Coordinates of N, CA and C and ligand atoms in Angstrom, one line a residue:
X262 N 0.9 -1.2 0.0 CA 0.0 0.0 0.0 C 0.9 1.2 0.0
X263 N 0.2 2.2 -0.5 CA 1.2 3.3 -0.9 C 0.2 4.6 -0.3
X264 N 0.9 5.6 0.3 CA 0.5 6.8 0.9 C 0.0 7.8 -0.4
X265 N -1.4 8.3 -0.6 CA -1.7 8.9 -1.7 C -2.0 10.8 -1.0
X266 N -1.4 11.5 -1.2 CA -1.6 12.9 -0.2 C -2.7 14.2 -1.3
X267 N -4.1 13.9 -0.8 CA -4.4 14.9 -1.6 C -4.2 15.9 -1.5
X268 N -3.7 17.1 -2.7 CA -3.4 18.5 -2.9 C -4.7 18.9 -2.7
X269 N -5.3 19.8 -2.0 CA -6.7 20.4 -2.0 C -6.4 21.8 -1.2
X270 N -4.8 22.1 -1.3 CA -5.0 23.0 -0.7 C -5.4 24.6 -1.1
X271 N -5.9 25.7 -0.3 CA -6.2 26.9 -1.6 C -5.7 27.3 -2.4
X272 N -4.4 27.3 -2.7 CA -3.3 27.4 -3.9 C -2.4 26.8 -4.1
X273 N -2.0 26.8 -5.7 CA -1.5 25.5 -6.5 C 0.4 25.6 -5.7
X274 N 0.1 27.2 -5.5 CA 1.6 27.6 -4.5 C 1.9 26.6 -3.2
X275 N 0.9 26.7 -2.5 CA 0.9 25.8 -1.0 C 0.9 24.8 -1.3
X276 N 0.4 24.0 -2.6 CA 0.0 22.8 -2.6 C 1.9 22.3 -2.9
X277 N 2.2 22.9 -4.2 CA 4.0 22.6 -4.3 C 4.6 22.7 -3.0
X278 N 4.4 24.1 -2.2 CA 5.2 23.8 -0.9 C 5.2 22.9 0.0
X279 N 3.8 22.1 0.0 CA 3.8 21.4 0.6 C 4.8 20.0 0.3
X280 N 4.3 19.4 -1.4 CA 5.3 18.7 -1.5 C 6.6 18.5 -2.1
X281 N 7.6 19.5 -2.4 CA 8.7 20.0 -1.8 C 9.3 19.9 -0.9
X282 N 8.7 19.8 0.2 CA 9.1 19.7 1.4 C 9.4 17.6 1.5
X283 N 8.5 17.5 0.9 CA 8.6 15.3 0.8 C 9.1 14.9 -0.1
X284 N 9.7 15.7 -0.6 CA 10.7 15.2 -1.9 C 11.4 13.9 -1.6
X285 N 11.3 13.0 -2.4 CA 12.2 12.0 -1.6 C 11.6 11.1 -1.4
X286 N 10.5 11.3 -0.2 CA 9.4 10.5 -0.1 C 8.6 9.6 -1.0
X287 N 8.3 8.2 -0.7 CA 7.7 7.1 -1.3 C 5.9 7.7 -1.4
X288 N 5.9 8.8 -1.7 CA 4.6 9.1 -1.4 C 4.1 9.9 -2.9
X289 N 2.6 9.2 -3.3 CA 2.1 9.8 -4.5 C 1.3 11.1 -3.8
X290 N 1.0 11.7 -5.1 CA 0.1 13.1 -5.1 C -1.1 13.2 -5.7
X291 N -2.1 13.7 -5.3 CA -3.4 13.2 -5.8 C -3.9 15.2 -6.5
X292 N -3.9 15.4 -7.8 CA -4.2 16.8 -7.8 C -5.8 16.7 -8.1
X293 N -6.4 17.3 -7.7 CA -8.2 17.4 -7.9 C -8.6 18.6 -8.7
X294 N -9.5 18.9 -9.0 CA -9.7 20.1 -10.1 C -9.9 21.6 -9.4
X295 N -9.8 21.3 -7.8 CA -9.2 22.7 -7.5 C -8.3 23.3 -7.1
X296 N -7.2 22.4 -7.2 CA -5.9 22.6 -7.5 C -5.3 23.1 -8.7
X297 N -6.2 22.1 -9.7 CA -5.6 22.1 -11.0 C -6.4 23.4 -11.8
X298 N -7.4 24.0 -11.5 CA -8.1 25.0 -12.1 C -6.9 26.7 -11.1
X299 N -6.4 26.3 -10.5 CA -5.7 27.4 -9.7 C -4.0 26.8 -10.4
X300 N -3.8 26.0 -10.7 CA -2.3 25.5 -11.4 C -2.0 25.3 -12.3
X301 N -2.9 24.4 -12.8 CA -3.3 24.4 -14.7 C -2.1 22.6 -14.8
X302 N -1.7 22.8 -16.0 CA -1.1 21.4 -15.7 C 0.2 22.1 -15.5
X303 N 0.8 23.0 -15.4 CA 1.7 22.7 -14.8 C 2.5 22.8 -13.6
X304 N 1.5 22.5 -13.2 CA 1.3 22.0 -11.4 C 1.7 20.6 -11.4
X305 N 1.3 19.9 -12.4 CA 1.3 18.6 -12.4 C 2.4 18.0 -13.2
X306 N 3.0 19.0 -13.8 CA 4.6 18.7 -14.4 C 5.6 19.1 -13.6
X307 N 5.5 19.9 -12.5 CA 6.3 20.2 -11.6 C 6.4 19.2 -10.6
X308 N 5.2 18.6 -10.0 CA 5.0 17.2 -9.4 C 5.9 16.1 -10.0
X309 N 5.4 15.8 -11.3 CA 6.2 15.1 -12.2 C 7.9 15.3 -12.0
X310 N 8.2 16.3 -12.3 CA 9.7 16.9 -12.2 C 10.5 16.9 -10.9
X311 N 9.3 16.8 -9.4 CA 10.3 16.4 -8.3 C 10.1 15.1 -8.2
X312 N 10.0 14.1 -9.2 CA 10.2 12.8 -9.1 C 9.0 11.9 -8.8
X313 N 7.9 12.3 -8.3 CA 6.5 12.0 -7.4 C 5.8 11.4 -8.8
X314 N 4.7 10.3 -7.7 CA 3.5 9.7 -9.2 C 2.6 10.3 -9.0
X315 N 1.9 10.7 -9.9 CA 1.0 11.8 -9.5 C -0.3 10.8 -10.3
X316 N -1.7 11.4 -9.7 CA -3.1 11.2 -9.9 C -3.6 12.5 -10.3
X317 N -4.0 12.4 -11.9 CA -4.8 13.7 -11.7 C -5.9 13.3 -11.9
X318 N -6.9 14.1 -9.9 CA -8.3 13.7 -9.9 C -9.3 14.3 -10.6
X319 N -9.9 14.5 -11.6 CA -10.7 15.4 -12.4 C -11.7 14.8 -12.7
X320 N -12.1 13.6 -12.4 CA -13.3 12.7 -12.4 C -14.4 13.0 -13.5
X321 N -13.9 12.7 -14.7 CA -14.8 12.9 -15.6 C -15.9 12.3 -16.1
X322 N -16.9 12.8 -16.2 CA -18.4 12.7 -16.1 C -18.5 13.8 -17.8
X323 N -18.8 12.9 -18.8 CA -19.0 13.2 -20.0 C -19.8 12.8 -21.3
X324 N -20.2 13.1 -22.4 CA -20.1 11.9 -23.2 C -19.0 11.5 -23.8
X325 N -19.5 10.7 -24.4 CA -17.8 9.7 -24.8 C -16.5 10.4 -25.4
X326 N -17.1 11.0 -26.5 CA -16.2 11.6 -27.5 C -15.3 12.4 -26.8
X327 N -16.2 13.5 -25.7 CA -15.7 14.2 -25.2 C -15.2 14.1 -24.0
X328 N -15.2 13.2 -23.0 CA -14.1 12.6 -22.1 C -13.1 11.7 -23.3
X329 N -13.0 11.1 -24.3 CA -11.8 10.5 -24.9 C -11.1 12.0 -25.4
X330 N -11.5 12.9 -25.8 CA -10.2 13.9 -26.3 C -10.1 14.8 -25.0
X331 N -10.3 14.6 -23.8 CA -10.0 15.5 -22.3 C -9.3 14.0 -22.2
X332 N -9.3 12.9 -22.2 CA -8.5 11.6 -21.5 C -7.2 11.5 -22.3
X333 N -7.2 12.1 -23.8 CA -6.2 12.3 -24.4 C -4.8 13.9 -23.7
X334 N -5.7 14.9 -24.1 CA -4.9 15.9 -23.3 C -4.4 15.2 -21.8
X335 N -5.2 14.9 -21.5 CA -4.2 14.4 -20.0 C -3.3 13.6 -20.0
X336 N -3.3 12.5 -20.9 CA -2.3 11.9 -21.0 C -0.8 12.8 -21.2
X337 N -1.2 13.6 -22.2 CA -0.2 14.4 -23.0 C 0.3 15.3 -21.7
X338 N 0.1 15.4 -20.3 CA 0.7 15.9 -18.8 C 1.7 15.1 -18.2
X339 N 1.9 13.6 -18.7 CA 2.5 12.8 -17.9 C 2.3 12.3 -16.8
X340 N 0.7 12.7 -16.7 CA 0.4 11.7 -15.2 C 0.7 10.4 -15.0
X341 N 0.6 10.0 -14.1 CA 0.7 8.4 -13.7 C -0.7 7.6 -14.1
X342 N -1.8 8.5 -13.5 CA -3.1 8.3 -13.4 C -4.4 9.1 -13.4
X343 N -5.5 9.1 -13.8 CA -6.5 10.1 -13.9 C -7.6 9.2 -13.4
X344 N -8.9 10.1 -13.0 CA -9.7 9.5 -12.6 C -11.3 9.8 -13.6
X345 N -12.1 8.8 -13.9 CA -13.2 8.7 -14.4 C -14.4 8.9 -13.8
X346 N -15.7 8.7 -13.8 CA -16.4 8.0 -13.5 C -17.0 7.2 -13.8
X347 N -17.5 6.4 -13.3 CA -18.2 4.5 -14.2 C -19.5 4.4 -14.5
X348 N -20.2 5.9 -13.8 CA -21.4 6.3 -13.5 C -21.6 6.9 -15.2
X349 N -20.5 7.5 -15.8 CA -20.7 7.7 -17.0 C -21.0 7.3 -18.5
X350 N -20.8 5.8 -17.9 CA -21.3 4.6 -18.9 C -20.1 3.5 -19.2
X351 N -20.4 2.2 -20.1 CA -19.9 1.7 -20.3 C -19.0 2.3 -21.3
X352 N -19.7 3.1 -22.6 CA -19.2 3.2 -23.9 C -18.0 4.4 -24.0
X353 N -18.5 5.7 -22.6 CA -17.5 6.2 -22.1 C -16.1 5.5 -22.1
X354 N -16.7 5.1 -21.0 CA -15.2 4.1 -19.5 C -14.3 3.7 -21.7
X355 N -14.9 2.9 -22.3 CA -14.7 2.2 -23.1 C -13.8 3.1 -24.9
X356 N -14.3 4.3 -24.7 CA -13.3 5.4 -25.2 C -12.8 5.9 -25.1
X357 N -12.4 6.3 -23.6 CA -11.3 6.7 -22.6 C -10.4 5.5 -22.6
X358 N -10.6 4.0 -22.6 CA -9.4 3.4 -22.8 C -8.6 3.5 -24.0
X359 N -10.0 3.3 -25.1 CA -9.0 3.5 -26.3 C -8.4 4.4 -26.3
X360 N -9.3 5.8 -26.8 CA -7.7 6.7 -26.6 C -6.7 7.1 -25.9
X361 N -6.9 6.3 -24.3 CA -5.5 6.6 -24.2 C -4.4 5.4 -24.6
X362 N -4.9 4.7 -25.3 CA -4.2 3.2 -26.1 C -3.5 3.7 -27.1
X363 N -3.8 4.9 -27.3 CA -3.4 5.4 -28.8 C -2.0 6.6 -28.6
X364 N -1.9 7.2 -27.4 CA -0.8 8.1 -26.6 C 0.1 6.9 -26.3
X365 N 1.5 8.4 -26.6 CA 2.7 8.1 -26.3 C 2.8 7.6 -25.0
X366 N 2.0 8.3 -24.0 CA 2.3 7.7 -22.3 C 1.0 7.4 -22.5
X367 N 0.4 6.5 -22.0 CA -0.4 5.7 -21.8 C -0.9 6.0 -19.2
X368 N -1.5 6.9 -19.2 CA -1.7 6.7 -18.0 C -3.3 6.0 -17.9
X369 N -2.8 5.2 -16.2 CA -3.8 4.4 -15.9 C -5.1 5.4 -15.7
X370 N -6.3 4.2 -15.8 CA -7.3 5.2 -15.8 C -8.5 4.2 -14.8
X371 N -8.6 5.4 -13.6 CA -9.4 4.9 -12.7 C -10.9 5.1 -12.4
X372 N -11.8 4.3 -12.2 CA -13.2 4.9 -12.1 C -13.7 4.8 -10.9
X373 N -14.3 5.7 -10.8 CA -15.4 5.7 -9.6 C -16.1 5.1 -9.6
X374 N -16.4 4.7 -8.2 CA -17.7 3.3 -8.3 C -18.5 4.3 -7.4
X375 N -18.0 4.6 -6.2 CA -19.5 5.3 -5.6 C -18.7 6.3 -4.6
X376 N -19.1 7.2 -4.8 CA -18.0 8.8 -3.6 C -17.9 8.4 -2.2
X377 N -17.2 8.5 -1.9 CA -16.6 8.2 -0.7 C -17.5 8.8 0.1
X378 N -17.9 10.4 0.2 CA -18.9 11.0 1.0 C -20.4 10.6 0.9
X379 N -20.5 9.5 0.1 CA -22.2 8.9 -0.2 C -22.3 7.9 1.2
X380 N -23.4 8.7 2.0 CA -23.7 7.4 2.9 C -25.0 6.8 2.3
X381 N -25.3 5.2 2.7 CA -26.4 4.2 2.2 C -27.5 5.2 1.5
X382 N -27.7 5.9 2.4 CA -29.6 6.7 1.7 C -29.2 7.4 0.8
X383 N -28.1 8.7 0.9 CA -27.6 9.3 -0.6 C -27.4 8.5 -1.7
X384 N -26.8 6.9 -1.4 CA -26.7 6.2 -2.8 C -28.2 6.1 -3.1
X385 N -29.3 5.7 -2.4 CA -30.6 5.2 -2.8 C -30.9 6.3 -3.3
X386 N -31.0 7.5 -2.8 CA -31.1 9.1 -3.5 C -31.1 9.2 -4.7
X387 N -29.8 8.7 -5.2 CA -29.1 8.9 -6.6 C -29.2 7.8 -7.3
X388 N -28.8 6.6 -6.8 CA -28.3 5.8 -7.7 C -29.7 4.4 -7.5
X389 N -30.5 5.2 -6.8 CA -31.8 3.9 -6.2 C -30.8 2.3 -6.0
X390 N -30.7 2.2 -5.3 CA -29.8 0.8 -4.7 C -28.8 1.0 -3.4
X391 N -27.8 0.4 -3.0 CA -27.4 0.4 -1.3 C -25.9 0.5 -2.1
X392 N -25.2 1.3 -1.4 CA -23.1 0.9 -1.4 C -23.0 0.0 -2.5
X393 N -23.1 -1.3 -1.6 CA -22.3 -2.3 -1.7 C -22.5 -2.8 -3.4
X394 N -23.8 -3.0 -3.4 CA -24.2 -2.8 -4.6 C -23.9 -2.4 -5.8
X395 N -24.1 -1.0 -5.9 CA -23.9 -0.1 -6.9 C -22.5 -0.2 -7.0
X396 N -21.5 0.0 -5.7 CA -20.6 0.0 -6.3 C -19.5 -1.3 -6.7
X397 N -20.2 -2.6 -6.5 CA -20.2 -3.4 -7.2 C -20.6 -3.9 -8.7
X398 N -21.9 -3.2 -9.2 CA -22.0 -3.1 -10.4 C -21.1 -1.7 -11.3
X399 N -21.0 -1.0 -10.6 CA -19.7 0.3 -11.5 C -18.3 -0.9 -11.4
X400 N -18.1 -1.3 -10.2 CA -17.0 -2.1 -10.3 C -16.4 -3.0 -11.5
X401 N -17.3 -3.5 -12.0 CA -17.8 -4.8 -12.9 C -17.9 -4.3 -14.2
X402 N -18.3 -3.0 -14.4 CA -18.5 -2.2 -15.6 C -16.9 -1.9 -16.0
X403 N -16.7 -1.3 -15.2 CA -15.6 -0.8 -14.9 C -14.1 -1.6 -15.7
X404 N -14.0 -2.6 -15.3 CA -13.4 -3.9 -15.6 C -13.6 -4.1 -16.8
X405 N -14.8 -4.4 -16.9 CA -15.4 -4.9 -18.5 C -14.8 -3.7 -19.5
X406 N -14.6 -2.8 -19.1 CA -14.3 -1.4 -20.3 C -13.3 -1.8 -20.2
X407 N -11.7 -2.1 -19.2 CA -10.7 -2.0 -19.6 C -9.8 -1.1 -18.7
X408 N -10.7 -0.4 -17.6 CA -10.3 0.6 -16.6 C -8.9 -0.3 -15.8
X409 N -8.0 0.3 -15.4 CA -6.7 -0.4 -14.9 C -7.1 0.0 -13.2
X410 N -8.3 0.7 -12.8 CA -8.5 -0.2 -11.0 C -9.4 1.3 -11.2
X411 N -10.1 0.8 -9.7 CA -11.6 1.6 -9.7 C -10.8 2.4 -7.8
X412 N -11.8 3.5 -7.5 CA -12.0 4.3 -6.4 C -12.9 3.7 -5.9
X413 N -12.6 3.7 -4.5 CA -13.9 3.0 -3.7 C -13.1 2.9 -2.2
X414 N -14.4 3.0 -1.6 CA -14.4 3.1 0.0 C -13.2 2.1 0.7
X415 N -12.5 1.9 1.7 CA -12.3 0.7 2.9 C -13.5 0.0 3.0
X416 N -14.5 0.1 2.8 CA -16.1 -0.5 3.1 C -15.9 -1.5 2.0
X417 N -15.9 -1.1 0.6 CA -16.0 -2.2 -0.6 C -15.1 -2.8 -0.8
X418 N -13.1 -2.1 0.0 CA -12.5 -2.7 -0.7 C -12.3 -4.5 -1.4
X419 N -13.1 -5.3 0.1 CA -12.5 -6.9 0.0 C -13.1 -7.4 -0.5
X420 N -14.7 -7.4 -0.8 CA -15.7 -7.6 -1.9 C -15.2 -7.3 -2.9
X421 N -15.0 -5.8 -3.1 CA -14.8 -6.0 -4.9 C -13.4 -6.5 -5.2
X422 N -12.1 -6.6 -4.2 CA -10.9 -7.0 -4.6 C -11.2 -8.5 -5.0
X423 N -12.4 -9.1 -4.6 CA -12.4 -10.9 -4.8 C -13.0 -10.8 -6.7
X424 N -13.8 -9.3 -6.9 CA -14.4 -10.0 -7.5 C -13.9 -8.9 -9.2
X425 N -12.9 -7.6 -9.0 CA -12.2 -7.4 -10.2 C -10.6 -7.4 -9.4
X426 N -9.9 -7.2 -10.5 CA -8.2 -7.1 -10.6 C -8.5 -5.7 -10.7
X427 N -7.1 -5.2 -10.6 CA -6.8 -3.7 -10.5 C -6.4 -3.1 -9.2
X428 N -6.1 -1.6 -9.5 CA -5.8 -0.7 -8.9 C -6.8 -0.9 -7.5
X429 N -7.1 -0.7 -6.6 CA -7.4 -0.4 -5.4 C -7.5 1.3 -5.5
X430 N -7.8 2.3 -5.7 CA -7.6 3.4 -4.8 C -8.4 4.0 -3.8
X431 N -8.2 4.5 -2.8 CA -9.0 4.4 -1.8 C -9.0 5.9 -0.9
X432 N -9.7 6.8 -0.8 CA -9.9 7.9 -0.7 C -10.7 7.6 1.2
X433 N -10.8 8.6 2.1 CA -11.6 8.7 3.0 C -10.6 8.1 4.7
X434 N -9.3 7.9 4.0 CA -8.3 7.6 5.1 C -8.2 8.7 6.4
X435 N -8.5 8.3 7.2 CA -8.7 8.8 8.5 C -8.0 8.3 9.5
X436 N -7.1 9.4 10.4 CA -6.1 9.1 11.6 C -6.7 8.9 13.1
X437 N -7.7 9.6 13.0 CA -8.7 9.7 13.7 C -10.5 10.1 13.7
X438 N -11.4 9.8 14.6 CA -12.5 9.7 14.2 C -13.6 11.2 14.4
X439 N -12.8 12.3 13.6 CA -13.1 13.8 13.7 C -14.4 13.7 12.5
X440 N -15.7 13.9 12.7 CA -16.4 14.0 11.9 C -16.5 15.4 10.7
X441 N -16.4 14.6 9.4 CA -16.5 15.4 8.4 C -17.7 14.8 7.2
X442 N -17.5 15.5 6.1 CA -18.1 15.1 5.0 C -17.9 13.8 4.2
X443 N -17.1 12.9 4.9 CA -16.7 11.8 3.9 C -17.6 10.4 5.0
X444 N -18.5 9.7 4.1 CA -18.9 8.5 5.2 C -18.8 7.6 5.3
X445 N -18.1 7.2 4.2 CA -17.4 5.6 4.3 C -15.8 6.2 4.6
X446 N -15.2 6.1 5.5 CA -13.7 6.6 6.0 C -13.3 5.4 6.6
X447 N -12.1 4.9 6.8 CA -11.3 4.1 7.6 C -9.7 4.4 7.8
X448 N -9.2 3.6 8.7 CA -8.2 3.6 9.2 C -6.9 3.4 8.3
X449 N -5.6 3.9 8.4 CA -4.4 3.2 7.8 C -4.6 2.0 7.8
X450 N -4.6 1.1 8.7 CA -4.7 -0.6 9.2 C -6.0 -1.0 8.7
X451 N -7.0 -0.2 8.2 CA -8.4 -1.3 8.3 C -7.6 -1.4 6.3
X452 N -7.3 -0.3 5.7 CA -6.9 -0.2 4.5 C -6.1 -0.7 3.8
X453 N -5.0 -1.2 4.9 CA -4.2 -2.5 4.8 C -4.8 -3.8 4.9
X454 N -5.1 -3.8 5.6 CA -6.0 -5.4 5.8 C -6.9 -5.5 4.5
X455 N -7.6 -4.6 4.2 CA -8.8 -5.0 3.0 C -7.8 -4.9 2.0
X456 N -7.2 -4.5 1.8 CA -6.0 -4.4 0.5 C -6.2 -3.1 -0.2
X457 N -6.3 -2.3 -0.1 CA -5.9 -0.9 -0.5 C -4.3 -0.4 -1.2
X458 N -4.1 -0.2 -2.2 CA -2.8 -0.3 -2.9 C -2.6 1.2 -2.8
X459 N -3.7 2.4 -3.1 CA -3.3 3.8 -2.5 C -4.2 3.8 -1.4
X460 N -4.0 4.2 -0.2 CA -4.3 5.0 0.8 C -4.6 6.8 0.5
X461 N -5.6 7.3 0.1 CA -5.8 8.7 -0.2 C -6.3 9.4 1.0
X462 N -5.0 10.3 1.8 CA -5.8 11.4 2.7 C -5.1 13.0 2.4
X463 N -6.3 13.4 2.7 CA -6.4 15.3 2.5 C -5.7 15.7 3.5
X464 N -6.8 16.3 4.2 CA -7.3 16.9 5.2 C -6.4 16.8 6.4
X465 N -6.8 15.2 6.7 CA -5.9 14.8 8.4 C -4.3 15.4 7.4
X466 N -3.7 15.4 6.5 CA -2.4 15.3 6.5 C -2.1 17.2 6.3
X467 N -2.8 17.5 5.2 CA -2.6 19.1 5.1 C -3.5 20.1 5.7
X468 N -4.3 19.4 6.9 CA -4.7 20.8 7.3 C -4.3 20.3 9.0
X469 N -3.3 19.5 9.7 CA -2.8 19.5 10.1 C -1.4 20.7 10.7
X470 N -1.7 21.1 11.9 CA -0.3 22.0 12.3 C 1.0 21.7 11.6
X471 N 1.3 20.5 11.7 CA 2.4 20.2 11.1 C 2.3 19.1 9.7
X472 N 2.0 19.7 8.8 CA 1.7 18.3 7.6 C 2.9 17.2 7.4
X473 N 3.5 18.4 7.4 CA 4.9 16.7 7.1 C 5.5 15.8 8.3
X474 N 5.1 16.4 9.6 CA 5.5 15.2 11.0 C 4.1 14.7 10.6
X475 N 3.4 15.1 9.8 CA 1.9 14.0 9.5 C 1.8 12.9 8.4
X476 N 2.4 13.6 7.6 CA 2.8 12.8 6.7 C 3.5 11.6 6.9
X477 N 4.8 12.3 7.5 CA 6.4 10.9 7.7 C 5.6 10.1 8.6
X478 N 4.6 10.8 9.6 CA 4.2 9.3 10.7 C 3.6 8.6 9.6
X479 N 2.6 9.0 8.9 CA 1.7 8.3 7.9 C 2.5 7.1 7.4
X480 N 3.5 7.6 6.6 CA 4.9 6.6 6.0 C 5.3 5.9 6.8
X481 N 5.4 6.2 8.3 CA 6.1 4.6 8.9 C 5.4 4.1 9.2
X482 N 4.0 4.8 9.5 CA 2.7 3.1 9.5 C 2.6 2.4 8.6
X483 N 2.4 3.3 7.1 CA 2.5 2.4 6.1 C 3.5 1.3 5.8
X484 N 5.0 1.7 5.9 CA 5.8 0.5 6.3 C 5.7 -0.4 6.9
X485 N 5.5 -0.3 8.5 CA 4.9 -1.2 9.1 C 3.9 -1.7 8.6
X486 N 2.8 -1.4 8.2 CA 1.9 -2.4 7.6 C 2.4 -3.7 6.8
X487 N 3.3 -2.5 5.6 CA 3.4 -3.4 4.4 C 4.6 -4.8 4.9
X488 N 4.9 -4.3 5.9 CA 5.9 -5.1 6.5 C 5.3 -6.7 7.1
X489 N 4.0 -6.2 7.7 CA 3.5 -7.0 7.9 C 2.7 -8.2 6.9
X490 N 2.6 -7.7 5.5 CA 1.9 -8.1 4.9 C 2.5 -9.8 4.7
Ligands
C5P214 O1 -9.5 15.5 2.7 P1 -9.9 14.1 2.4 O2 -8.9 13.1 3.0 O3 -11.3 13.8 2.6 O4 -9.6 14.1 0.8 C1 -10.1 13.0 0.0 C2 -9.8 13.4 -1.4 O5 -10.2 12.3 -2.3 C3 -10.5 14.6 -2.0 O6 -9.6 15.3 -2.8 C4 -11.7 14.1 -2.7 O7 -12.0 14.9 -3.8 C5 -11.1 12.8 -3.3 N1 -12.0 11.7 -3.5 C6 -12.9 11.2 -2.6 N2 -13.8 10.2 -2.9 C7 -13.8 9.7 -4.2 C8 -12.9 10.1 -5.1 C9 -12.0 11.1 -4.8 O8 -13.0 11.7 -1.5 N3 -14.6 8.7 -4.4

């Protein structure tokens, strides 16, 4: 499992200062589109340039044509990874692989199965069905297009790890149990155990007094975990 640190801070400035300071560090960066609308991409070539894997989160919700030439431009940043949603269809998910099959860098491409901040009734809200469910069928969609690993809770991870291959990434990582907007959240440890390959936290790490004694602790639990594995 790997430490994923979302950038969400108010500017694309703080957000580099931040990781500048972790240079070095075994730790990915996760840029979301209010970063990236305050940084532009080259926020995310500067990430790239201090050596880091970077996720750009932009979770696109389109029709097809037009998420495959926005899935194209991204590629053309050098991400590591971008994020989709599965909620956008199969035929989507399914032209976002091709074209980026057709780029020089080819980055992985992740879907959303169900937002981290959706508890049970908001999925029925939206999606008429429960979690587990829904985001088992995005899961499954997901796969079937060709997506290289899906977003999804500590909740879904061990169910859906039985039932697609891929990426794990896992958003709602929590150090402790301070109530916010996210309601499927878990632990470093519960994230290891269900198999979580990114660990994605914001908040606990950069709105923290000190982010980076937040971070480095982060990194040696993660060790210790993976140690244990
Ligand atoms: O601050 P916090 O740890 O909640 O940050 C979680 C990050 O992961 C945010 O940038 C959020 O946009 C993103 N994310 C999420 N749930 C998803 C996909 C991405 O919380 N399903």
């Amino acid at each position: 499992m790997k430490l994923c640190i979302a950038l969400d801070l108010p500017t694309m400035g703080e957000n580099l200062f931040l990781a500048k300071q972790l240079e070095g560090r075994d730790v990915a960066f996760k840029v979301g589109f209010k970063a990236f609308l305050d940084g532009g991409h080259q926020s995310v070539t500067r990430l790239k340039e201090m050596g880091f894997e970077v996720c750009l989160d932009l979770k696109l919700y389109d029709i097809p044509n037009t998420m495959a030439e926005a899935a194209k431009t991204i590629a053309g940043f050098g991400v590591d990874m971008f994020t989709i949603h599965a909620s956008a269809g199969r035929s989507a998910m399914e032209a976002v692989a091709s074209a980026v099959d057709t780029c020089f860098h080819r980055p992985k491409i992740l879907a959303v199965t169900v937002l981290t901040s959706f508890s049970n009734d908001e999925c029925y809200e939206i999606y008429e069905g429960d979690v587990a469910d829904k985001a088992e069928y995005f899961a499954v969609q997901a796969r079937r297009a060709g997506m290289d690993g899906i977003v999804c809770s500590v909740h879904e991870c061990e169910f859906l790890r039985e039932m697609v291959s891929g990426i794990l990434f896992v958003p709602g990582i929590r150090l402790n149990d301070t109530p916010d907007d996210q309601a499927r959240k878990g632990s470093l440890e519960v994230a290891s155990k269900v198999g979580a390959d990114y660990a994605v936290m914001g908040r606990p790490i950069y709105m923290d007094e000190n982010p980076l004694i937040k971070a480095d602790w982060a990194l040696r639990e993660i060790a210790r975990l993976n140690d244990e594995l």
